[in-house]
PDB file of C-alpha atoms in Angstrom:
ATOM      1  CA  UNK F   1     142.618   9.363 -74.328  1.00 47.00           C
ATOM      2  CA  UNK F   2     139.960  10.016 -72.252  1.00 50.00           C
ATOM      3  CA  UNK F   3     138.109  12.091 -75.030  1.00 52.00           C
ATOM      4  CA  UNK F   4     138.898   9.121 -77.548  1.00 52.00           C
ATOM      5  CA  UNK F   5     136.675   7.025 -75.275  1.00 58.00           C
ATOM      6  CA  UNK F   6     134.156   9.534 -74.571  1.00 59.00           C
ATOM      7  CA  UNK F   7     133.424   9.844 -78.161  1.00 60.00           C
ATOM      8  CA  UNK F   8     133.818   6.623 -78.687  1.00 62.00           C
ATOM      9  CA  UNK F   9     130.701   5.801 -76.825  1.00 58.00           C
ATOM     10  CA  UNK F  10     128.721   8.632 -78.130  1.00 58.00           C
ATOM     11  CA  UNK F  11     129.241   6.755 -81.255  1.00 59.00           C
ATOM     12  CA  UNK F  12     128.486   3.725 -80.225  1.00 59.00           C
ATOM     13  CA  UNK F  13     125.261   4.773 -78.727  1.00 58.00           C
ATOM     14  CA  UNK F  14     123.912   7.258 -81.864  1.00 58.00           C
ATOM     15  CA  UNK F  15     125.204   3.678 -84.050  1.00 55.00           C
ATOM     16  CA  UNK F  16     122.793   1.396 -81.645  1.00 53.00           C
ATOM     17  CA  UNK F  17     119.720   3.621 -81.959  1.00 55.00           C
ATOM     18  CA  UNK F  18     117.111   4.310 -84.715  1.00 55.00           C
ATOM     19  CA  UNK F  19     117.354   7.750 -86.009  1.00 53.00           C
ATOM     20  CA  UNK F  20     114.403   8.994 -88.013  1.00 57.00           C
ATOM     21  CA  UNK F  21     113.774  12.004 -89.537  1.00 65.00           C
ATOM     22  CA  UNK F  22     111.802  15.207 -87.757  1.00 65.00           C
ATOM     23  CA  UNK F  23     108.418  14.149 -89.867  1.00 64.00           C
ATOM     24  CA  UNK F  24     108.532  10.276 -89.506  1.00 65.00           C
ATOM     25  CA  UNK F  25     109.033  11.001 -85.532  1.00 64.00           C
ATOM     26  CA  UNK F  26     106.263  13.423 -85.667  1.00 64.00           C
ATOM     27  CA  UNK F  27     103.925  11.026 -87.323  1.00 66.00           C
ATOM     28  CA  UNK F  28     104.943   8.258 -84.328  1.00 67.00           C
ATOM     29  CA  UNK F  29     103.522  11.096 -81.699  1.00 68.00           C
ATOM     30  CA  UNK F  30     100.671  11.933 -83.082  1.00 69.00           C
ATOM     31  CA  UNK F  31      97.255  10.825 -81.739  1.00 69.00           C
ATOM     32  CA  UNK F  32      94.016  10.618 -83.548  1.00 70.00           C
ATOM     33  CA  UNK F  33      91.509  11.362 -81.289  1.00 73.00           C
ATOM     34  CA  UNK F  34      87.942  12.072 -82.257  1.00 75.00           C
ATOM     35  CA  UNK F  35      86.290  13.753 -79.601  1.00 76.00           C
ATOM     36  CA  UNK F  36      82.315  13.574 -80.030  1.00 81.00           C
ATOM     37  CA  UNK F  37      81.127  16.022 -77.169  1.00 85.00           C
ATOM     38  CA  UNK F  38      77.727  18.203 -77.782  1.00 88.00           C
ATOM     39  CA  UNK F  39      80.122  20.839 -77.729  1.00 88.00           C
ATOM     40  CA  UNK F  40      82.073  19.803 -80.488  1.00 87.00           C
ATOM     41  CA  UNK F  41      79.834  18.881 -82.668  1.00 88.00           C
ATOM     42  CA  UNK F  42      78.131  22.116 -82.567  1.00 91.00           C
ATOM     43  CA  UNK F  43      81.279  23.540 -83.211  1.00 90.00           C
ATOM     44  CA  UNK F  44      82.250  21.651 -86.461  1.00 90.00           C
ATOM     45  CA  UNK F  45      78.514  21.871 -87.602  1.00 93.00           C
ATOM     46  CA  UNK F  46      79.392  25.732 -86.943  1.00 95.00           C
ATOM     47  CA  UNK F  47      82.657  25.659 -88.985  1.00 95.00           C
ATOM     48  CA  UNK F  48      80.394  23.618 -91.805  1.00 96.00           C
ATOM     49  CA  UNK F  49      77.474  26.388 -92.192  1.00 96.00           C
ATOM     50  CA  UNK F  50      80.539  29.538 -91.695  1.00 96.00           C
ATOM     51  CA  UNK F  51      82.134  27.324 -94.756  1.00 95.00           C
ATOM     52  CA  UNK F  52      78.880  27.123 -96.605  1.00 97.00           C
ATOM     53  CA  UNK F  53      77.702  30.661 -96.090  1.00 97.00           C
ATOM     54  CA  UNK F  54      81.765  32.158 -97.309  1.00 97.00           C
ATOM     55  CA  UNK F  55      81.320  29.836-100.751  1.00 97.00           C
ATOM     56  CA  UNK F  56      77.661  30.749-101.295  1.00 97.00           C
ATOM     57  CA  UNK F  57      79.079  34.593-101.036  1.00 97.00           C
ATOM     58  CA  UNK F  58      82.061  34.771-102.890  1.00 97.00           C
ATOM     59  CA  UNK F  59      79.618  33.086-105.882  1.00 97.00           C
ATOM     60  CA  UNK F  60      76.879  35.435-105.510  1.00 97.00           C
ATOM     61  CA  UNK F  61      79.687  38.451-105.659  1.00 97.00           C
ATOM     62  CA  UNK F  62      81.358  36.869-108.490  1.00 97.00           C
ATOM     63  CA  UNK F  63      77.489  36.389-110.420  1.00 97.00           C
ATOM     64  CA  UNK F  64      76.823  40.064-109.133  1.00 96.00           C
ATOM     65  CA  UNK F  65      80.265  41.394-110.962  1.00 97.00           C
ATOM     66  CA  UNK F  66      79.558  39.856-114.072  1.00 96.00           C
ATOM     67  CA  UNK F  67      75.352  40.707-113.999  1.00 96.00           C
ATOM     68  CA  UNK F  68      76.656  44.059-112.977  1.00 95.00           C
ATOM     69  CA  UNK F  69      79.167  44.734-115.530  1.00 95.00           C
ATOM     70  CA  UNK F  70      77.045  43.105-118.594  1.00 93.00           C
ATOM     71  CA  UNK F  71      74.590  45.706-117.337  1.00 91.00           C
ATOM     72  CA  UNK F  72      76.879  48.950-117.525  1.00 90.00           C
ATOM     73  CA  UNK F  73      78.348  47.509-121.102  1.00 85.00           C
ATOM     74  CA  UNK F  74      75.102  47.523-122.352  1.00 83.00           C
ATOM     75  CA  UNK F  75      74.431  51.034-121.026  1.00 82.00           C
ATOM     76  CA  UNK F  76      77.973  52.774-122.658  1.00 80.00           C
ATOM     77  CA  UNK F  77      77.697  50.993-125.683  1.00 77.00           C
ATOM     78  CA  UNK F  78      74.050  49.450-127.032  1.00 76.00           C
ATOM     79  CA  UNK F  79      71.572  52.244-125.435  1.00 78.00           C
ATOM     80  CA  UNK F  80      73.847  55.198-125.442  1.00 80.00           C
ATOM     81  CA  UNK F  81      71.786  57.710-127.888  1.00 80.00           C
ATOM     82  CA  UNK F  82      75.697  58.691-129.171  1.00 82.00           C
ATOM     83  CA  UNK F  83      76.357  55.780-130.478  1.00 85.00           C
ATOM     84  CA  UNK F  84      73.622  56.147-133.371  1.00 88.00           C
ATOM     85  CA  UNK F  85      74.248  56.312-136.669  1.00 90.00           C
ATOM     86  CA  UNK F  86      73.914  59.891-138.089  1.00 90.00           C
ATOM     87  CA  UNK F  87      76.238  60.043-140.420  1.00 91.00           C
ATOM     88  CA  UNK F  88      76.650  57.348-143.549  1.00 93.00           C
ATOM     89  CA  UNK F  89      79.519  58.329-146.025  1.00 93.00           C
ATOM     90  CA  UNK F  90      79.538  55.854-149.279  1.00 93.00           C
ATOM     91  CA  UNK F  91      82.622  55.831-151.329  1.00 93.00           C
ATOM     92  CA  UNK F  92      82.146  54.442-154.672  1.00 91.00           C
ATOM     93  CA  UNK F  93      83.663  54.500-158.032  1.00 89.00           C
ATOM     94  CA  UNK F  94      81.016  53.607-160.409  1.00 83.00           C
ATOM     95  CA  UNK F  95      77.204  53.555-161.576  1.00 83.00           C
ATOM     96  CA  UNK F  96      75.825  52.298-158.404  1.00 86.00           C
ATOM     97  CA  UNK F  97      74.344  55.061-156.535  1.00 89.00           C
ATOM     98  CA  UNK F  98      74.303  55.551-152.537  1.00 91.00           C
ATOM     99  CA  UNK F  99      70.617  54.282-151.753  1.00 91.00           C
ATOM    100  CA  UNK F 100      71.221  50.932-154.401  1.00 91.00           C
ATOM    101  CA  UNK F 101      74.129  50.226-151.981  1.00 93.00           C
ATOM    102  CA  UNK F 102      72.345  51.056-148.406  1.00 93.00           C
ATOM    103  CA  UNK F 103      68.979  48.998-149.918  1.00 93.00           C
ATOM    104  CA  UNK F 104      71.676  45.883-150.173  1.00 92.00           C
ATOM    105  CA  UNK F 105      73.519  46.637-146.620  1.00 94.00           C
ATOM    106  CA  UNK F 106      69.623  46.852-145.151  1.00 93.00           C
ATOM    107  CA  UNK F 107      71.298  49.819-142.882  1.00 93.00           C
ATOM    108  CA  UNK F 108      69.436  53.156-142.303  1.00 90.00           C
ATOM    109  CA  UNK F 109      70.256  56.448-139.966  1.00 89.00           C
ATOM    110  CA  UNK F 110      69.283  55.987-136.598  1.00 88.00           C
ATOM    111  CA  UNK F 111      70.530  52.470-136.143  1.00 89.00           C
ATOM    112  CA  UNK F 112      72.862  51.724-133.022  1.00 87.00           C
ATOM    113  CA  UNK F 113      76.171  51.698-134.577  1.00 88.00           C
ATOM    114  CA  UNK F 114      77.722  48.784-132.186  1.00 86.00           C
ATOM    115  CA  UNK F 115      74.543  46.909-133.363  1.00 87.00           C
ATOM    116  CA  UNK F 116      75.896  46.442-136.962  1.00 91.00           C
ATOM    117  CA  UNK F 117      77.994  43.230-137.779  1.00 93.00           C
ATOM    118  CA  UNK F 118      80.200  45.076-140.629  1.00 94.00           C
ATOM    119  CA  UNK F 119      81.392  41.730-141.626  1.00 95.00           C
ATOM    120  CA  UNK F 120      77.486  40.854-142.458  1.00 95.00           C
ATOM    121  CA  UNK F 121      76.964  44.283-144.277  1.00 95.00           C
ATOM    122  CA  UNK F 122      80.357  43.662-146.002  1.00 96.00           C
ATOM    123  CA  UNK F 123      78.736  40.281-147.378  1.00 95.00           C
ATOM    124  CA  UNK F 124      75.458  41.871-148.440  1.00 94.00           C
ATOM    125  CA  UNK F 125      76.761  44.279-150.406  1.00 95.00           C
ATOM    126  CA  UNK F 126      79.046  41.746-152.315  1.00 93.00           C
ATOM    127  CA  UNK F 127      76.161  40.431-153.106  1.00 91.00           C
ATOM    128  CA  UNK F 128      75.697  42.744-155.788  1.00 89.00           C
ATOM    129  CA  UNK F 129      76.788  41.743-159.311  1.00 85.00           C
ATOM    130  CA  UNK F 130      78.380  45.027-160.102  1.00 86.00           C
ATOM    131  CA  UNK F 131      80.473  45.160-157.008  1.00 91.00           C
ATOM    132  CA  UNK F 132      84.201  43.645-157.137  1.00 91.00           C
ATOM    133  CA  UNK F 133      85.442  44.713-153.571  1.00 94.00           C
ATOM    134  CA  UNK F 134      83.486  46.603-150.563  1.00 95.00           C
ATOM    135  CA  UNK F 135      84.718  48.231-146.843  1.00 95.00           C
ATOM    136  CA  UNK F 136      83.114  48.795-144.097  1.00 95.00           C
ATOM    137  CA  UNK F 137      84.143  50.825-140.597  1.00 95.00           C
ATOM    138  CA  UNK F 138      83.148  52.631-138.496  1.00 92.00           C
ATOM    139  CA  UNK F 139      84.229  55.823-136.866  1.00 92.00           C
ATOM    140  CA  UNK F 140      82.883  56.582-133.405  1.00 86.00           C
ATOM    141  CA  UNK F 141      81.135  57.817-132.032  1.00 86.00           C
ATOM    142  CA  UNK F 142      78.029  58.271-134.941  1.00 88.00           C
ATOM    143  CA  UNK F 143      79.455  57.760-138.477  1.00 93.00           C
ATOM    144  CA  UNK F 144      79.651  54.603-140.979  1.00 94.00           C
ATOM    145  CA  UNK F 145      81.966  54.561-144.255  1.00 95.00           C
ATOM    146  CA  UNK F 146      81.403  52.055-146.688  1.00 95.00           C
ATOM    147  CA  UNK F 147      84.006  51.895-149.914  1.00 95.00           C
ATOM    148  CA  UNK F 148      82.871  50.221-152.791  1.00 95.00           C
ATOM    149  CA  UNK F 149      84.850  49.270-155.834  1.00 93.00           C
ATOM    150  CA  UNK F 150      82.977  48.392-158.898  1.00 90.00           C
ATOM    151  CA  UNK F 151      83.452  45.747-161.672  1.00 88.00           C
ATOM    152  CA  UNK F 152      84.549  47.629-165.174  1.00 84.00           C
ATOM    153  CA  UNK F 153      82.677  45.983-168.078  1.00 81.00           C
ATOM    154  CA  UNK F 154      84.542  45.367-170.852  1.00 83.00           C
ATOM    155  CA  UNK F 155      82.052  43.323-172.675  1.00 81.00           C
ATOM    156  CA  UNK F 156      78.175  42.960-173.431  1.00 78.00           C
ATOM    157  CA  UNK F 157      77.229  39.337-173.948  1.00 79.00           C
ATOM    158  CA  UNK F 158      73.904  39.374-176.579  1.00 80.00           C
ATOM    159  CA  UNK F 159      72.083  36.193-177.629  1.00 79.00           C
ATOM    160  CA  UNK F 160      69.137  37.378-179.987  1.00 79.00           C
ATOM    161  CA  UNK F 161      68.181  34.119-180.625  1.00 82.00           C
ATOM    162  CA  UNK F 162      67.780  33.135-176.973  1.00 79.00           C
ATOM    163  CA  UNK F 163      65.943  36.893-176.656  1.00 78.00           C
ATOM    164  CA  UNK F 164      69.320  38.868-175.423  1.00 78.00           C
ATOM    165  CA  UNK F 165      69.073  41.735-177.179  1.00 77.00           C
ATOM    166  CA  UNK F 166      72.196  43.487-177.187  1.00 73.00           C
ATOM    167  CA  UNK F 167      72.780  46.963-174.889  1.00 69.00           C
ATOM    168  CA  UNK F 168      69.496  46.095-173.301  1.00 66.00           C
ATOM    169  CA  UNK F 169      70.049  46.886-169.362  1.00 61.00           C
ATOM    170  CA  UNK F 170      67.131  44.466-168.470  1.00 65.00           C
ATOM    171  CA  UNK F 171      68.007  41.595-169.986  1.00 67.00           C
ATOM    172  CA  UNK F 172      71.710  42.281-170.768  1.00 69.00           C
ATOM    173  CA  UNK F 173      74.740  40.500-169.372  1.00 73.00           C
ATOM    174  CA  UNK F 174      77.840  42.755-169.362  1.00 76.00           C
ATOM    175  CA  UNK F 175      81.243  40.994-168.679  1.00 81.00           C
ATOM    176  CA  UNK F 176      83.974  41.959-166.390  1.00 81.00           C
ATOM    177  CA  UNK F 177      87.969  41.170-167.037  1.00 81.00           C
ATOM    178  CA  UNK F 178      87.834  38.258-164.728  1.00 78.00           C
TER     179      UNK F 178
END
């Protein structure tokens, strides 16, 4: 019996009181005190600068990685005397010679290979009317193929009354399948 009553007034007495949890009681201890001593204000206008001087740092070593490494691409790739172009190979299946199709890509030997935009020289030489489909790639370190396929004509359009002559290559208009 006697433990019945002991416990019985433990429980009682844990019932009576407020029980809060480990942060609220925590926050109901804690004192905000600002202390404004020479001594600490030197030492937060410390802390400040320290702060200051670590951000300023890590953003000058992050702009001296990138400066750094823009730098060394441009080295390898854009002034590196192995990356120009020494070798052009043109692939083609028709009447247009090598130097009509190098006049319309506006390449020549001696160019920095990573330089040339193949999708540009691509759209220059589709430019030509007697061209159907073109490739360009490029093989590193020093070589550039270019694959042209040529339009088949399977007609010559002649006007002599509007001065078309026919079979004339000046002023003739031949006529692909499409």
């Amino acid at each position: 019996m006697q433990m019945k009553r002991g416990w019985a007034w433990l429980m009682r007495s844990i019932g009576n009181r407020r029980i809060h949890s480990h942060k609220r009681r925590m926050e109901m201890h804690q004192l905000d005190v600002k202390v404004n001593s020479r001594k600490i204000r030197k030492i937060r206008h410390t802390r400040r600068w320290a702060g200051m001087i670590k951000l300023t740092a890590l953003v000058l070593l992050i702009a001296g990685v990138a400066v750094s490494m823009r730098w060394v691409y441009q080295k390898i790739f854009f002034e590196n005397s192995e990356f120009r172009l020494n070798r052009l190979a043109v692939v083609t299946d028709g009447a247009l010679t090598e130097s009509d199709i190098v006049r319309a890509a506006r390449i020549r030997l001696g160019m920095n290979l990573m330089e040339i935009n193949l999708v540009s020289v691509k759209e220059r030489i589709l430019e030509l009317p007697m061209v159907e489909t073109a490739a360009v790639t490029r093989e590193l370190p020093d070589r550039l193929i270019i694959e042209v396929a040529e339009r088949v004509p399977v007609a010559w359009l002649a006007s002599p009354r509007h001065g078309i002559p026919p079979r004339s290559s000046a002023n003739g208009f031949l006529i692909d399948k499409e």
